[in-house]
């Protein structure tokens, strides 16, 4: 049973961690964005089909405060609104080119601040703190999150595109050439989707998209795994394994004999998922047009 002393320590840790977050976000606040505004920009950046209602519900922010914030963003030219083609009452909110630039700059600032903080510790202490943070996040999330995996709907296409762009910029600094490639292959998948040979599953956490994986027919009896992605907060919790296993089960159900996927060499953790299921790297390609020193890899599996 949890004791009064344990509760006091947890409350103390919460106050301490709040101070650390304030320290990390000082530079962002100096750029003219509050912490709440930064959170809202992050959510808007996830999809081109974001709405004010989605933001209010996901972030638990007062509706009138959200309206004022969105009006300020619109005035600054970092977001624009487009009317839903199916419901005139709904306006989609998305980042403009200036908004995407600001968002990426804020993300880079946070990365630099975290790097600076951790460089003050030796590698052993860095790993100790990192592992403890992952454990705390995962254990608390396991008892609070509602998780599901479902087939995609048309509205998920913009989520898949937006999050691939945002995450690959934030984590790998890939170029606009890669982003144009993402646009092309995801829309191509959506336009040619055949439920008899293809699938796209969406991981949901508390009703919000949190990851994806697709299977696409490449040739007769050959399938390709595509759009494998997890939100950072979902990693290390086994959901990448679940998505991959569901995709491979679909391949076996549809009588595919061979599966392959394309990834980049920097995706070290994802490679462990492939290796454990018998995938083997069969080729690599220079993709310097996507970013500095980017190498694309092909991994194959016989079913």
Short mmCIF file of N, CA, C and O in Angstrom, two decimals, residues 20-98:
data_model
loop_
_atom_site.label_atom_id
_atom_site.label_comp_id
_atom_site.label_asym_id
_atom_site.label_seq_id
_atom_site.Cartn_x
_atom_site.Cartn_y
_atom_site.Cartn_z
N UNK A 20 11.92 21.81 -13.72
CA UNK A 20 12.79 21.41 -14.82
C UNK A 20 12.16 21.79 -16.16
O UNK A 20 12.83 22.31 -17.07
N UNK A 21 10.86 21.54 -16.29
CA UNK A 21 10.16 21.89 -17.54
C UNK A 21 10.21 23.40 -17.77
O UNK A 21 10.40 23.84 -18.91
N UNK A 22 10.03 24.17 -16.72
CA UNK A 22 10.11 25.63 -16.87
C UNK A 22 11.50 26.06 -17.33
O UNK A 22 11.65 26.96 -18.16
N UNK A 23 12.53 25.38 -16.80
CA UNK A 23 13.90 25.68 -17.21
C UNK A 23 14.11 25.38 -18.68
O UNK A 23 14.68 26.17 -19.43
N UNK A 24 13.60 24.23 -19.12
CA UNK A 24 13.78 23.81 -20.51
C UNK A 24 13.01 24.71 -21.48
O UNK A 24 13.39 24.85 -22.64
N UNK A 25 11.92 25.31 -21.00
CA UNK A 25 11.05 26.06 -21.91
C UNK A 25 11.26 27.57 -21.84
O UNK A 25 10.54 28.32 -22.48
N UNK A 26 12.27 28.03 -21.07
CA UNK A 26 12.51 29.47 -20.98
C UNK A 26 12.77 30.10 -22.34
O UNK A 26 12.27 31.17 -22.67
N UNK A 27 13.60 29.42 -23.15
CA UNK A 27 13.95 29.99 -24.45
C UNK A 27 12.75 30.04 -25.37
O UNK A 27 12.57 30.99 -26.14
N UNK A 28 11.89 29.02 -25.30
CA UNK A 28 10.67 29.01 -26.11
C UNK A 28 9.77 30.18 -25.72
O UNK A 28 9.22 30.87 -26.58
N UNK A 29 9.64 30.41 -24.43
CA UNK A 29 8.80 31.51 -23.97
C UNK A 29 9.38 32.86 -24.41
O UNK A 29 8.65 33.79 -24.70
N UNK A 30 10.72 32.93 -24.49
CA UNK A 30 11.36 34.15 -24.97
C UNK A 30 11.06 34.41 -26.44
O UNK A 30 11.17 35.54 -26.92
N UNK A 31 10.67 33.36 -27.18
CA UNK A 31 10.33 33.50 -28.59
C UNK A 31 8.90 34.02 -28.79
O UNK A 31 8.46 34.21 -29.91
N UNK A 32 8.17 34.22 -27.69
CA UNK A 32 6.83 34.78 -27.79
C UNK A 32 5.71 33.77 -27.74
O UNK A 32 4.56 34.10 -28.01
N UNK A 33 6.03 32.50 -27.38
CA UNK A 33 5.01 31.46 -27.26
C UNK A 33 4.95 30.98 -25.82
O UNK A 33 5.99 30.70 -25.21
N UNK A 34 3.75 30.85 -25.30
CA UNK A 34 3.59 30.25 -23.98
C UNK A 34 3.67 28.73 -24.12
O UNK A 34 3.62 28.18 -25.22
N UNK A 35 3.79 28.04 -22.98
CA UNK A 35 3.86 26.58 -23.01
C UNK A 35 2.56 25.99 -23.57
O UNK A 35 2.58 25.01 -24.31
N UNK A 36 1.43 26.59 -23.20
CA UNK A 36 0.15 26.11 -23.72
C UNK A 36 0.07 26.29 -25.22
O UNK A 36 -0.39 25.39 -25.95
N UNK A 37 0.54 27.43 -25.71
CA UNK A 37 0.52 27.68 -27.16
C UNK A 37 1.41 26.69 -27.89
O UNK A 37 1.07 26.22 -28.98
N UNK A 38 2.54 26.33 -27.29
CA UNK A 38 3.43 25.34 -27.90
C UNK A 38 2.74 23.99 -28.00
O UNK A 38 2.85 23.29 -29.01
N UNK A 39 2.00 23.59 -26.95
CA UNK A 39 1.25 22.33 -26.98
C UNK A 39 0.20 22.35 -28.08
O UNK A 39 0.01 21.36 -28.79
N UNK A 40 -0.48 23.49 -28.21
CA UNK A 40 -1.51 23.60 -29.24
C UNK A 40 -0.89 23.51 -30.64
O UNK A 40 -1.42 22.81 -31.53
N UNK A 41 0.24 24.17 -30.86
CA UNK A 41 0.93 24.08 -32.15
C UNK A 41 1.31 22.64 -32.47
O UNK A 41 1.20 22.20 -33.61
N UNK A 42 1.77 21.91 -31.44
CA UNK A 42 2.13 20.51 -31.63
C UNK A 42 0.93 19.71 -32.13
O UNK A 42 1.04 18.91 -33.07
N UNK A 43 -0.23 19.90 -31.50
CA UNK A 43 -1.42 19.15 -31.91
C UNK A 43 -1.89 19.55 -33.31
O UNK A 43 -2.28 18.70 -34.10
N UNK A 44 -1.83 20.85 -33.61
CA UNK A 44 -2.22 21.29 -34.95
C UNK A 44 -1.30 20.68 -35.99
O UNK A 44 -1.73 20.28 -37.09
N UNK A 45 -0.02 20.58 -35.66
CA UNK A 45 0.96 20.05 -36.59
C UNK A 45 0.81 18.58 -36.89
O UNK A 45 1.39 18.06 -37.85
N UNK A 46 0.00 17.86 -36.11
CA UNK A 46 -0.16 16.42 -36.32
C UNK A 46 -0.98 16.09 -37.57
O UNK A 46 -0.82 15.04 -38.16
N UNK A 47 -1.91 16.97 -37.95
CA UNK A 47 -2.82 16.64 -39.04
C UNK A 47 -3.36 17.91 -39.69
O UNK A 47 -3.48 18.94 -39.04
N UNK A 48 -3.67 17.81 -40.96
CA UNK A 48 -4.30 18.92 -41.66
C UNK A 48 -5.81 18.97 -41.41
O UNK A 48 -6.50 19.83 -41.95
N UNK A 49 -6.33 18.03 -40.61
CA UNK A 49 -7.77 17.99 -40.33
C UNK A 49 -8.04 18.25 -38.85
O UNK A 49 -8.96 17.69 -38.27
N UNK A 50 -7.24 19.10 -38.25
CA UNK A 50 -7.44 19.48 -36.86
C UNK A 50 -8.58 20.49 -36.78
O UNK A 50 -8.78 21.30 -37.68
N UNK A 51 -9.34 20.44 -35.69
CA UNK A 51 -10.41 21.41 -35.46
C UNK A 51 -10.30 21.96 -34.04
O UNK A 51 -9.62 21.39 -33.19
N UNK A 52 -11.00 23.07 -33.80
CA UNK A 52 -10.99 23.67 -32.46
C UNK A 52 -11.55 22.71 -31.43
O UNK A 52 -11.05 22.61 -30.30
N UNK A 53 -12.58 21.95 -31.79
CA UNK A 53 -13.17 20.99 -30.86
C UNK A 53 -12.17 19.90 -30.48
O UNK A 53 -12.10 19.47 -29.32
N UNK A 54 -11.41 19.42 -31.46
CA UNK A 54 -10.39 18.40 -31.19
C UNK A 54 -9.37 18.95 -30.20
O UNK A 54 -8.98 18.28 -29.23
N UNK A 55 -8.92 20.18 -30.41
CA UNK A 55 -7.93 20.78 -29.53
C UNK A 55 -8.46 20.95 -28.11
O UNK A 55 -7.77 20.66 -27.13
N UNK A 56 -9.71 21.42 -27.99
CA UNK A 56 -10.32 21.61 -26.67
C UNK A 56 -10.41 20.29 -25.93
O UNK A 56 -10.06 20.19 -24.74
N UNK A 57 -10.85 19.23 -26.62
CA UNK A 57 -11.04 17.93 -25.97
C UNK A 57 -9.72 17.25 -25.64
O UNK A 57 -9.58 16.66 -24.56
N UNK A 58 -8.75 17.33 -26.54
CA UNK A 58 -7.49 16.63 -26.32
C UNK A 58 -6.63 17.31 -25.25
O UNK A 58 -5.94 16.63 -24.49
N UNK A 59 -6.67 18.63 -25.21
CA UNK A 59 -5.78 19.36 -24.32
C UNK A 59 -6.48 19.90 -23.08
O UNK A 59 -5.83 20.48 -22.21
N UNK A 60 -7.80 19.70 -23.01
CA UNK A 60 -8.59 20.14 -21.85
C UNK A 60 -8.36 21.63 -21.57
O UNK A 60 -8.03 22.05 -20.46
N UNK A 61 -8.57 22.44 -22.61
CA UNK A 61 -8.39 23.88 -22.54
C UNK A 61 -9.75 24.56 -22.68
O UNK A 61 -10.59 24.12 -23.47
N UNK A 62 -9.97 25.61 -21.91
CA UNK A 62 -11.22 26.37 -21.97
C UNK A 62 -11.51 26.81 -23.42
O UNK A 62 -10.63 27.29 -24.13
N UNK A 63 -12.77 26.64 -23.82
CA UNK A 63 -13.14 26.89 -25.23
C UNK A 63 -12.92 28.35 -25.63
O UNK A 63 -12.43 28.63 -26.73
N UNK A 64 -13.25 29.29 -24.77
CA UNK A 64 -13.08 30.70 -25.12
C UNK A 64 -11.59 31.06 -25.20
O UNK A 64 -11.18 31.86 -26.05
N UNK A 65 -10.79 30.49 -24.29
CA UNK A 65 -9.34 30.72 -24.33
C UNK A 65 -8.76 30.15 -25.62
O UNK A 65 -7.90 30.77 -26.26
N UNK A 66 -9.24 28.98 -26.02
CA UNK A 66 -8.78 28.36 -27.27
C UNK A 66 -9.13 29.25 -28.46
O UNK A 66 -8.31 29.43 -29.38
N UNK A 67 -10.33 29.80 -28.47
CA UNK A 67 -10.74 30.67 -29.58
C UNK A 67 -9.83 31.89 -29.70
O UNK A 67 -9.44 32.28 -30.81
N UNK A 68 -9.48 32.48 -28.55
CA UNK A 68 -8.59 33.64 -28.58
C UNK A 68 -7.19 33.26 -29.07
O UNK A 68 -6.55 34.01 -29.82
N UNK A 69 -6.75 32.07 -28.67
CA UNK A 69 -5.43 31.60 -29.09
C UNK A 69 -5.39 31.36 -30.59
O UNK A 69 -4.44 31.76 -31.29
N UNK A 70 -6.42 30.72 -31.12
CA UNK A 70 -6.48 30.45 -32.56
C UNK A 70 -6.54 31.76 -33.35
O UNK A 70 -5.90 31.90 -34.40
N UNK A 71 -7.31 32.72 -32.83
CA UNK A 71 -7.38 34.03 -33.51
C UNK A 71 -6.01 34.70 -33.54
O UNK A 71 -5.63 35.32 -34.54
N UNK A 72 -5.25 34.57 -32.44
CA UNK A 72 -3.91 35.16 -32.40
C UNK A 72 -2.99 34.45 -33.40
O UNK A 72 -2.21 35.10 -34.10
N UNK A 73 -3.07 33.13 -33.46
CA UNK A 73 -2.25 32.38 -34.41
C UNK A 73 -2.57 32.80 -35.85
O UNK A 73 -1.68 32.95 -36.68
N UNK A 74 -3.87 32.97 -36.11
CA UNK A 74 -4.29 33.34 -37.46
C UNK A 74 -3.78 34.73 -37.82
O UNK A 74 -3.32 34.98 -38.95
N UNK A 75 -3.82 35.64 -36.86
CA UNK A 75 -3.34 37.00 -37.09
C UNK A 75 -1.85 37.02 -37.36
O UNK A 75 -1.35 37.81 -38.18
N UNK A 76 -1.10 36.13 -36.70
CA UNK A 76 0.35 36.05 -36.90
C UNK A 76 0.72 35.33 -38.20
O UNK A 76 1.88 35.33 -38.60
N UNK A 77 -0.29 34.70 -38.84
CA UNK A 77 -0.03 34.02 -40.10
C UNK A 77 0.58 32.65 -39.95
O UNK A 77 1.16 32.13 -40.92
N UNK A 78 0.46 32.02 -38.77
CA UNK A 78 1.06 30.70 -38.58
C UNK A 78 0.04 29.57 -38.75
O UNK A 78 0.43 28.40 -38.79
N UNK A 79 -1.26 29.91 -38.84
CA UNK A 79 -2.26 28.91 -39.17
C UNK A 79 -3.21 29.51 -40.21
O UNK A 79 -3.29 30.73 -40.37
N UNK A 80 -3.90 28.63 -40.92
CA UNK A 80 -5.03 29.07 -41.72
C UNK A 80 -6.17 28.08 -41.55
O UNK A 80 -5.99 27.00 -40.98
N UNK A 81 -7.34 28.48 -42.01
CA UNK A 81 -8.54 27.66 -41.85
C UNK A 81 -9.11 27.33 -43.23
O UNK A 81 -9.12 28.18 -44.12
N UNK A 82 -9.59 26.10 -43.37
CA UNK A 82 -10.29 25.70 -44.59
C UNK A 82 -11.59 25.01 -44.21
O UNK A 82 -11.62 24.23 -43.25
N UNK A 83 -12.64 25.30 -44.91
CA UNK A 83 -13.94 24.72 -44.60
C UNK A 83 -14.00 23.27 -45.05
O UNK A 83 -13.50 22.91 -46.11
N UNK A 84 -14.59 22.44 -44.21
CA UNK A 84 -14.76 21.03 -44.56
C UNK A 84 -15.62 20.91 -45.82
O UNK A 84 -16.66 21.57 -45.94
N UNK A 85 -15.21 20.06 -46.78
CA UNK A 85 -15.99 19.90 -48.00
C UNK A 85 -17.31 19.17 -47.76
O UNK A 85 -18.20 19.21 -48.61
N UNK A 86 -17.44 18.52 -46.60
CA UNK A 86 -18.66 17.75 -46.32
C UNK A 86 -19.55 18.37 -45.24
O UNK A 86 -20.70 17.98 -45.11
N UNK A 87 -19.01 19.33 -44.47
CA UNK A 87 -19.79 19.93 -43.39
C UNK A 87 -19.35 21.39 -43.24
O UNK A 87 -18.28 21.68 -42.72
N UNK A 88 -20.20 22.32 -43.67
CA UNK A 88 -19.84 23.74 -43.67
C UNK A 88 -19.67 24.31 -42.27
O UNK A 88 -19.13 25.40 -42.09
N UNK A 89 -20.12 23.57 -41.25
CA UNK A 89 -19.98 24.05 -39.87
C UNK A 89 -18.57 23.81 -39.33
O UNK A 89 -18.21 24.34 -38.28
N UNK A 90 -17.78 22.99 -40.02
CA UNK A 90 -16.46 22.60 -39.53
C UNK A 90 -15.37 23.33 -40.31
O UNK A 90 -15.37 23.34 -41.54
N UNK A 91 -14.44 23.95 -39.58
CA UNK A 91 -13.26 24.56 -40.18
C UNK A 91 -12.02 23.78 -39.76
O UNK A 91 -11.79 23.59 -38.55
N UNK A 92 -11.26 23.31 -40.73
CA UNK A 92 -10.00 22.64 -40.43
C UNK A 92 -8.91 23.68 -40.20
O UNK A 92 -8.82 24.67 -40.92
N UNK A 93 -8.09 23.43 -39.19
CA UNK A 93 -6.99 24.32 -38.85
C UNK A 93 -5.68 23.61 -39.19
O UNK A 93 -5.49 22.46 -38.82
N UNK A 94 -4.79 24.31 -39.88
CA UNK A 94 -3.51 23.70 -40.18
C UNK A 94 -2.41 24.76 -40.17
O UNK A 94 -2.68 25.95 -40.33
N UNK A 95 -1.18 24.31 -39.98
CA UNK A 95 -0.05 25.22 -39.98
C UNK A 95 0.24 25.72 -41.39
O UNK A 95 0.18 24.96 -42.36
N UNK A 96 0.52 27.01 -41.50
CA UNK A 96 1.00 27.56 -42.76
C UNK A 96 2.49 27.22 -42.88
O UNK A 96 3.10 26.63 -41.98
N UNK A 97 3.08 27.63 -43.99
CA UNK A 97 4.53 27.41 -44.14
C UNK A 97 5.29 28.14 -43.04
O UNK A 97 6.25 27.61 -42.47
N UNK A 98 4.85 29.36 -42.70
CA UNK A 98 5.48 30.10 -41.61
C UNK A 98 5.26 29.38 -40.28
O UNK A 98 6.17 29.30 -39.44
#
